[in-house]
Amino acid sequence: MMPLDPNKLPIHLAVIMDGNGRWAQQRMLKRIVGHQRGAETVKMVVEQSSLLGIKYLTLFAFSSENWSRPVLEIRGLMTLLKKYIRQETARMMRKNIRYNVIGNRSDLPDDVNETLDEAIRKTSGNTGMVLTLALSYGGRQELSRAAAKLAKDAIEGKISYEDIDVNIFGSYLDTGGLPDPDFLIRTSGEMRISNFLLWQLAYTELYFTETNWPDFTINELHKALADFQSRERRFGLTSDQINKRGDLSNA
Ligand code: IPE
Ligand code: IPE
Ligand code: MG
């Protein structure tokens, strides 16, 4: 395996974990088996990211649009999510990882919210990696919720409309306080964003692999990160400017 440069890793890695259903269906298995196997890949990516010193890992686990899937699949996913969080919280404590959730939590079942609250509370003092789960998450939904909150604060005089800029707007998003992702990986060969982090991905480096999420390995993660390290992030500047100013990705 190519050694990675520890000084050129993404500070924030985001992942669209896709292809669980197809992985299962190709093997004549139920889709939920694919989700169960996908949970094993989650454990690996969380562990590796934390070992590598990545500060923020954000995983797209359930979208606003996924609520339209068959009820049985949704139920299976919610049960799996609760089981995963309960099982993994002790490991998160040992690895100093803090849980965070983005998305419309009011649509999640009460028992899922209780499990999430407990995990967030228990890990709230951890100072290592921040593991953000995007649950019942949609970028457009997040943006419109932020706009509504801004409008409310403006009407109540907490903020002046003239002060609204990129930074203030960003702070009203679910991700307020998190840096934008530097690198996005999507598995399963689909080359789309599917309503994930629409605002935050403005300058993110994108990486797509054909591999379905349950088959995504440590080697593939390293390959993806090595690809990230080979890119020149210009943020609208010229290559000459970047080379004079040093690497902006670590600015
Ligand atoms: C990703 O796998 C997990 C979720 C969206 C919850 P999919 O369930 O989308 O798997 P495919 O895309 O149907 O193969
Ligand atoms: C995106 O995957 C959402 C998650 C990975 C949770 P989907 O499988 O829902 O996306 P589409 O429908 O193929 O765009
Ligand atoms: Mg999918």
Tab-separated table of C-alpha atoms and ligand atoms in Angstrom:
chain	number	residue	atom	x	y	z
A	1	MET	CA	0.000	0.000	0.000
A	2	MET	CA	1.217	3.535	-0.836
A	3	PRO	CA	2.167	5.303	2.392
A	4	LEU	CA	-0.066	8.313	3.098
A	5	ASP	CA	1.365	11.711	3.962
A	6	PRO	CA	-0.015	12.368	7.472
A	7	ASN	CA	0.191	16.122	6.843
A	8	LYS	CA	-2.011	15.999	3.754
A	9	LEU	CA	-5.035	14.085	5.002
A	10	PRO	CA	-8.501	15.596	4.769
A	11	ILE	CA	-9.473	17.351	7.990
A	12	HIS	CA	-13.091	16.462	7.244
A	13	LEU	CA	-13.969	13.284	5.333
A	14	ALA	CA	-17.565	12.760	4.196
A	15	VAL	CA	-18.958	9.511	2.798
A	16	ILE	CA	-22.106	8.594	0.867
A	17	MET	CA	-22.345	4.927	1.823
A	18	ASP	CA	-24.214	3.471	-1.142
A	19	GLY	CA	-24.830	0.053	-2.679
A	20	ASN	CA	-25.930	-2.075	0.296
A	21	GLY	CA	-29.143	-3.172	-1.416
A	22	ARG	CA	-27.452	-4.109	-4.694
A	23	TRP	CA	-24.696	-5.961	-2.826
A	24	ALA	CA	-27.377	-8.114	-1.189
A	25	GLN	CA	-29.560	-8.562	-4.278
A	26	GLN	CA	-26.573	-9.714	-6.362
A	27	ARG	CA	-26.194	-12.522	-3.800
A	28	MET	CA	-29.902	-13.379	-3.658
A	29	LEU	CA	-30.019	-12.004	-0.129
A	30	LYS	CA	-32.522	-9.612	1.446
A	31	ARG	CA	-31.579	-5.921	1.213
A	32	ILE	CA	-31.368	-5.697	5.011
A	33	VAL	CA	-28.474	-8.201	4.946
A	34	GLY	CA	-26.633	-5.678	2.780
A	35	HIS	CA	-27.284	-2.985	5.391
A	36	GLN	CA	-25.993	-5.313	8.123
A	37	ARG	CA	-22.816	-5.952	6.145
A	38	GLY	CA	-22.579	-2.220	5.486
A	39	ALA	CA	-22.496	-1.625	9.231
A	40	GLU	CA	-19.267	-3.664	9.358
A	41	THR	CA	-17.725	-1.330	6.768
A	42	VAL	CA	-18.812	1.618	8.925
A	43	LYS	CA	-16.854	0.156	11.856
A	44	MET	CA	-13.742	-0.197	9.691
A	45	VAL	CA	-13.944	3.329	8.247
A	46	VAL	CA	-14.577	4.877	11.678
A	47	GLU	CA	-11.641	2.997	13.187
A	48	GLN	CA	-9.247	3.768	10.304
A	49	SER	CA	-10.229	7.445	10.122
A	50	SER	CA	-9.660	7.869	13.825
A	51	LEU	CA	-6.307	6.015	13.645
A	52	LEU	CA	-5.187	8.208	10.745
A	53	GLY	CA	-5.998	11.330	12.755
A	54	ILE	CA	-8.880	12.578	10.603
A	55	LYS	CA	-10.668	15.126	12.797
A	56	TYR	CA	-14.171	14.946	11.309
A	57	LEU	CA	-15.925	12.019	9.675
A	58	THR	CA	-19.458	12.502	8.340
A	59	LEU	CA	-21.480	9.531	7.125
A	60	PHE	CA	-24.676	9.750	5.065
A	61	ALA	CA	-26.709	6.984	6.696
A	62	PHE	CA	-30.344	7.847	5.888
A	63	SER	CA	-31.697	10.574	3.620
A	64	SER	CA	-34.920	12.586	3.785
A	65	GLU	CA	-35.884	10.805	0.557
A	66	ASN	CA	-35.181	7.354	2.049
A	67	TRP	CA	-38.433	7.773	4.066
A	68	SER	CA	-40.219	6.819	0.834
A	69	ARG	CA	-38.690	3.307	0.840
A	70	PRO	CA	-40.786	0.265	1.831
A	71	VAL	CA	-41.801	0.470	5.493
A	72	LEU	CA	-40.113	-2.846	6.298
A	73	GLU	CA	-36.749	-1.629	5.002
A	74	ILE	CA	-37.054	1.610	6.993
A	75	ARG	CA	-37.906	-0.349	10.130
A	76	GLY	CA	-34.956	-2.674	9.568
A	77	LEU	CA	-32.624	0.297	9.116
A	78	MET	CA	-33.857	2.010	12.302
A	79	THR	CA	-33.402	-1.209	14.302
A	80	LEU	CA	-29.916	-1.651	12.869
A	81	LEU	CA	-29.043	1.956	13.691
A	82	LYS	CA	-30.096	1.556	17.335
A	83	LYS	CA	-28.148	-1.698	17.628
A	84	TYR	CA	-25.052	-0.140	16.060
A	85	ILE	CA	-25.075	2.919	18.332
A	86	ARG	CA	-25.624	0.838	21.478
A	87	GLN	CA	-22.894	-1.635	20.551
A	88	GLU	CA	-20.347	0.941	19.475
A	89	THR	CA	-20.617	3.574	22.220
A	90	ALA	CA	-18.083	1.782	24.477
A	91	ARG	CA	-15.609	1.672	21.578
A	92	MET	CA	-16.244	5.379	20.879
A	93	MET	CA	-15.314	6.086	24.503
A	94	ARG	CA	-12.085	4.077	24.205
A	95	LYS	CA	-11.200	5.829	20.961
A	96	ASN	CA	-12.141	9.286	22.287
A	97	ILE	CA	-14.707	9.785	19.469
A	98	ARG	CA	-17.623	12.189	19.852
A	99	TYR	CA	-21.017	11.491	18.238
A	100	ASN	CA	-22.908	14.201	16.405
A	101	VAL	CA	-26.107	14.017	14.328
A	102	ILE	CA	-27.331	16.227	11.478
A	103	GLY	CA	-30.719	16.033	9.793
A	104	ASN	CA	-34.345	16.416	10.726
A	105	ARG	CA	-34.372	14.503	13.982
A	106	SER	CA	-38.057	15.242	14.618
A	107	ASP	CA	-38.929	12.674	11.916
A	108	LEU	CA	-36.953	9.870	13.614
A	109	PRO	CA	-38.785	7.420	15.918
A	110	ASP	CA	-38.635	8.277	19.645
A	111	ASP	CA	-36.592	5.213	20.584
A	112	VAL	CA	-33.971	6.068	17.946
A	113	ASN	CA	-33.782	9.641	19.245
A	114	GLU	CA	-33.380	8.394	22.819
A	115	THR	CA	-30.537	6.088	21.775
A	116	LEU	CA	-28.871	8.932	19.872
A	117	ASP	CA	-29.265	11.377	22.781
A	118	GLU	CA	-27.669	8.929	25.170
A	119	ALA	CA	-24.716	8.279	22.839
A	120	ILE	CA	-24.240	12.010	22.212
A	121	ARG	CA	-24.371	12.743	25.947
A	122	LYS	CA	-21.964	9.942	26.890
A	123	THR	CA	-19.392	10.921	24.265
A	124	SER	CA	-19.812	14.701	24.617
A	125	GLY	CA	-16.532	15.138	26.529
A	126	ASN	CA	-14.458	13.219	23.972
A	127	THR	CA	-11.855	15.328	22.219
A	128	GLY	CA	-10.752	13.051	19.335
A	129	MET	CA	-12.589	12.586	16.056
A	130	VAL	CA	-16.125	13.939	15.625
A	131	LEU	CA	-18.319	11.273	14.017
A	132	THR	CA	-21.347	12.948	12.444
A	133	LEU	CA	-24.221	10.747	11.304
A	134	ALA	CA	-26.499	12.311	8.688
A	135	LEU	CA	-29.912	10.858	9.532
A	136	SER	CA	-33.185	11.884	7.975
A	137	TYR	CA	-30.887	14.360	6.258
A	138	GLY	CA	-31.446	16.312	3.047
A	139	GLY	CA	-29.389	19.308	1.931
A	140	ARG	CA	-32.357	21.292	0.629
A	141	GLN	CA	-34.350	20.549	3.783
A	142	GLU	CA	-31.399	21.719	5.907
A	143	LEU	CA	-31.046	24.909	3.851
A	144	SER	CA	-34.731	25.756	4.130
A	145	ARG	CA	-34.735	25.045	7.889
A	146	ALA	CA	-31.763	27.414	8.236
A	147	ALA	CA	-33.566	30.094	6.206
A	148	ALA	CA	-36.643	29.760	8.428
A	149	LYS	CA	-34.534	30.072	11.597
A	150	LEU	CA	-32.769	33.129	10.182
A	151	ALA	CA	-36.089	34.746	9.296
A	152	LYS	CA	-37.411	34.084	12.802
A	153	ASP	CA	-34.310	35.582	14.433
A	154	ALA	CA	-34.554	38.609	12.145
A	155	ILE	CA	-38.218	39.175	13.017
A	156	GLU	CA	-37.409	38.829	16.717
A	157	GLY	CA	-34.588	41.363	16.339
A	158	LYS	CA	-31.832	38.888	17.277
A	159	ILE	CA	-30.105	39.503	13.963
A	160	SER	CA	-30.210	42.225	11.328
A	161	TYR	CA	-30.921	41.059	7.778
A	162	GLU	CA	-28.029	43.232	6.579
A	163	ASP	CA	-25.578	41.138	8.601
A	164	ILE	CA	-26.464	37.858	6.887
A	165	ASP	CA	-23.376	36.670	5.040
A	166	VAL	CA	-21.790	33.324	4.124
A	167	ASN	CA	-20.433	32.797	7.648
A	168	ILE	CA	-23.666	33.645	9.461
A	169	PHE	CA	-25.731	31.591	7.034
A	170	GLY	CA	-23.378	28.641	7.476
A	171	SER	CA	-23.696	28.851	11.256
A	172	TYR	CA	-27.472	28.321	10.968
A	173	LEU	CA	-27.015	24.995	9.176
A	174	ASP	CA	-27.015	21.676	11.067
A	175	THR	CA	-23.267	21.591	10.405
A	176	GLY	CA	-22.648	24.980	12.112
A	177	GLY	CA	-19.350	24.519	13.954
A	178	LEU	CA	-18.038	21.833	11.587
A	179	PRO	CA	-15.524	22.733	8.858
A	180	ASP	CA	-16.612	21.972	5.263
A	181	PRO	CA	-15.638	18.496	4.024
A	182	ASP	CA	-12.307	18.373	2.188
A	183	PHE	CA	-13.015	15.017	0.582
A	184	LEU	CA	-16.195	13.118	-0.345
A	185	ILE	CA	-16.251	9.420	-1.175
A	186	ARG	CA	-19.321	7.828	-2.783
A	187	THR	CA	-19.432	4.078	-3.312
A	188	SER	CA	-21.509	1.921	-5.717
A	189	GLY	CA	-20.746	3.725	-8.972
A	190	GLU	CA	-23.441	6.394	-8.762
A	191	MET	CA	-22.021	9.794	-9.673
A	192	ARG	CA	-24.383	12.140	-7.913
A	193	ILE	CA	-24.719	14.026	-4.643
A	194	SER	CA	-28.281	12.843	-3.821
A	195	ASN	CA	-29.127	15.935	-1.736
A	196	PHE	CA	-26.142	15.525	0.613
A	197	LEU	CA	-24.418	18.617	2.121
A	198	LEU	CA	-25.322	20.886	-0.822
A	199	TRP	CA	-23.901	24.053	0.745
A	200	GLN	CA	-20.892	22.448	2.426
A	201	LEU	CA	-19.582	20.566	-0.627
A	202	ALA	CA	-18.884	23.796	-2.564
A	203	TYR	CA	-15.105	23.136	-2.757
A	204	THR	CA	-14.926	19.502	-1.681
A	205	GLU	CA	-12.817	17.065	-3.731
A	206	LEU	CA	-15.099	14.292	-5.019
A	207	TYR	CA	-14.211	10.604	-5.362
A	208	PHE	CA	-16.393	7.882	-6.861
A	209	THR	CA	-15.761	4.133	-6.778
A	210	GLU	CA	-17.720	1.266	-8.342
A	211	THR	CA	-17.371	-0.822	-5.174
A	212	ASN	CA	-20.552	-1.366	-3.191
A	213	TRP	CA	-20.347	-0.194	0.421
A	214	PRO	CA	-20.218	-3.681	2.042
A	215	ASP	CA	-17.184	-4.522	-0.167
A	216	PHE	CA	-15.319	-1.266	0.550
A	217	THR	CA	-12.009	-2.215	2.215
A	218	ILE	CA	-9.133	-0.576	4.104
A	219	ASN	CA	-7.068	-0.773	0.901
A	220	GLU	CA	-9.736	1.123	-1.015
A	221	LEU	CA	-9.943	3.758	1.685
A	222	HIS	CA	-6.172	4.246	1.459
A	223	LYS	CA	-6.365	4.351	-2.336
A	224	ALA	CA	-9.022	7.058	-2.141
A	225	LEU	CA	-6.994	9.084	0.377
A	226	ALA	CA	-3.868	8.737	-1.784
A	227	ASP	CA	-5.905	10.120	-4.699
A	228	PHE	CA	-6.956	13.065	-2.509
A	229	GLN	CA	-3.304	13.734	-1.692
A	230	SER	CA	-2.430	13.967	-5.397
A	231	ARG	CA	-4.912	16.772	-6.088
A	232	GLU	CA	-4.249	20.481	-6.284
A	233	ARG	CA	-6.994	22.418	-4.526
A	234	ARG	CA	-7.121	25.854	-6.078
A	235	PHE	CA	-10.235	27.460	-4.548
A	236	GLY	CA	-10.567	29.694	-7.605
A	237	LEU	CA	-6.936	30.835	-7.591
A	238	THR	CA	-4.294	30.072	-10.209
A	239	SER	CA	-1.843	27.231	-9.811
A	240	ASP	CA	1.029	29.767	-9.497
A	241	GLN	CA	-0.701	31.518	-6.644
A	242	ILE	CA	-1.224	28.229	-4.838
A	243	ASN	CA	2.405	27.185	-5.242
A	244	LYS	CA	3.594	30.528	-3.867
A	245	ARG	CA	1.245	30.408	-0.915
A	246	GLY	CA	1.792	26.764	0.036
A	247	ASP	CA	-0.891	24.138	0.378
A	248	LEU	CA	-4.277	25.742	0.963
A	249	SER	CA	-5.822	22.409	1.924
A	250	ASN	CA	-4.083	22.722	5.257
A	251	ALA	CA	-4.585	26.470	5.634
B	1	IPE	C1	-27.150	2.719	1.012
B	1	IPE	O1	-27.453	1.555	0.284
B	1	IPE	C2	-27.843	2.768	2.356
B	1	IPE	C3	-29.008	3.674	2.412
B	1	IPE	C4	-29.383	4.492	1.470
B	1	IPE	C5	-29.824	3.622	3.604
B	1	IPE	P1	-28.771	1.430	-0.589
B	1	IPE	O2	-29.847	0.858	0.273
B	1	IPE	O3	-29.109	2.713	-1.233
B	1	IPE	O4	-28.315	0.365	-1.660
B	1	IPE	P2	-28.656	0.387	-3.212
B	1	IPE	O5	-28.237	1.724	-3.732
B	1	IPE	O6	-30.116	0.144	-3.341
B	1	IPE	O7	-27.823	-0.717	-3.771
B	2	IPE	C1	-28.001	8.278	-0.740
B	2	IPE	O1	-28.203	7.015	-1.285
B	2	IPE	C2	-28.409	8.282	0.708
B	2	IPE	C3	-27.581	7.489	1.608
B	2	IPE	C4	-26.451	6.887	1.278
B	2	IPE	C5	-28.055	7.412	2.943
B	2	IPE	P1	-29.537	6.666	-2.108
B	2	IPE	O2	-29.401	5.250	-2.511
B	2	IPE	O3	-30.719	7.028	-1.313
B	2	IPE	O4	-29.415	7.657	-3.344
B	2	IPE	P2	-30.088	7.595	-4.787
B	2	IPE	O5	-31.546	7.354	-4.578
B	2	IPE	O6	-29.454	6.456	-5.540
B	2	IPE	O7	-29.762	8.903	-5.408
B	3	MG	MG	-28.590	3.535	-2.988
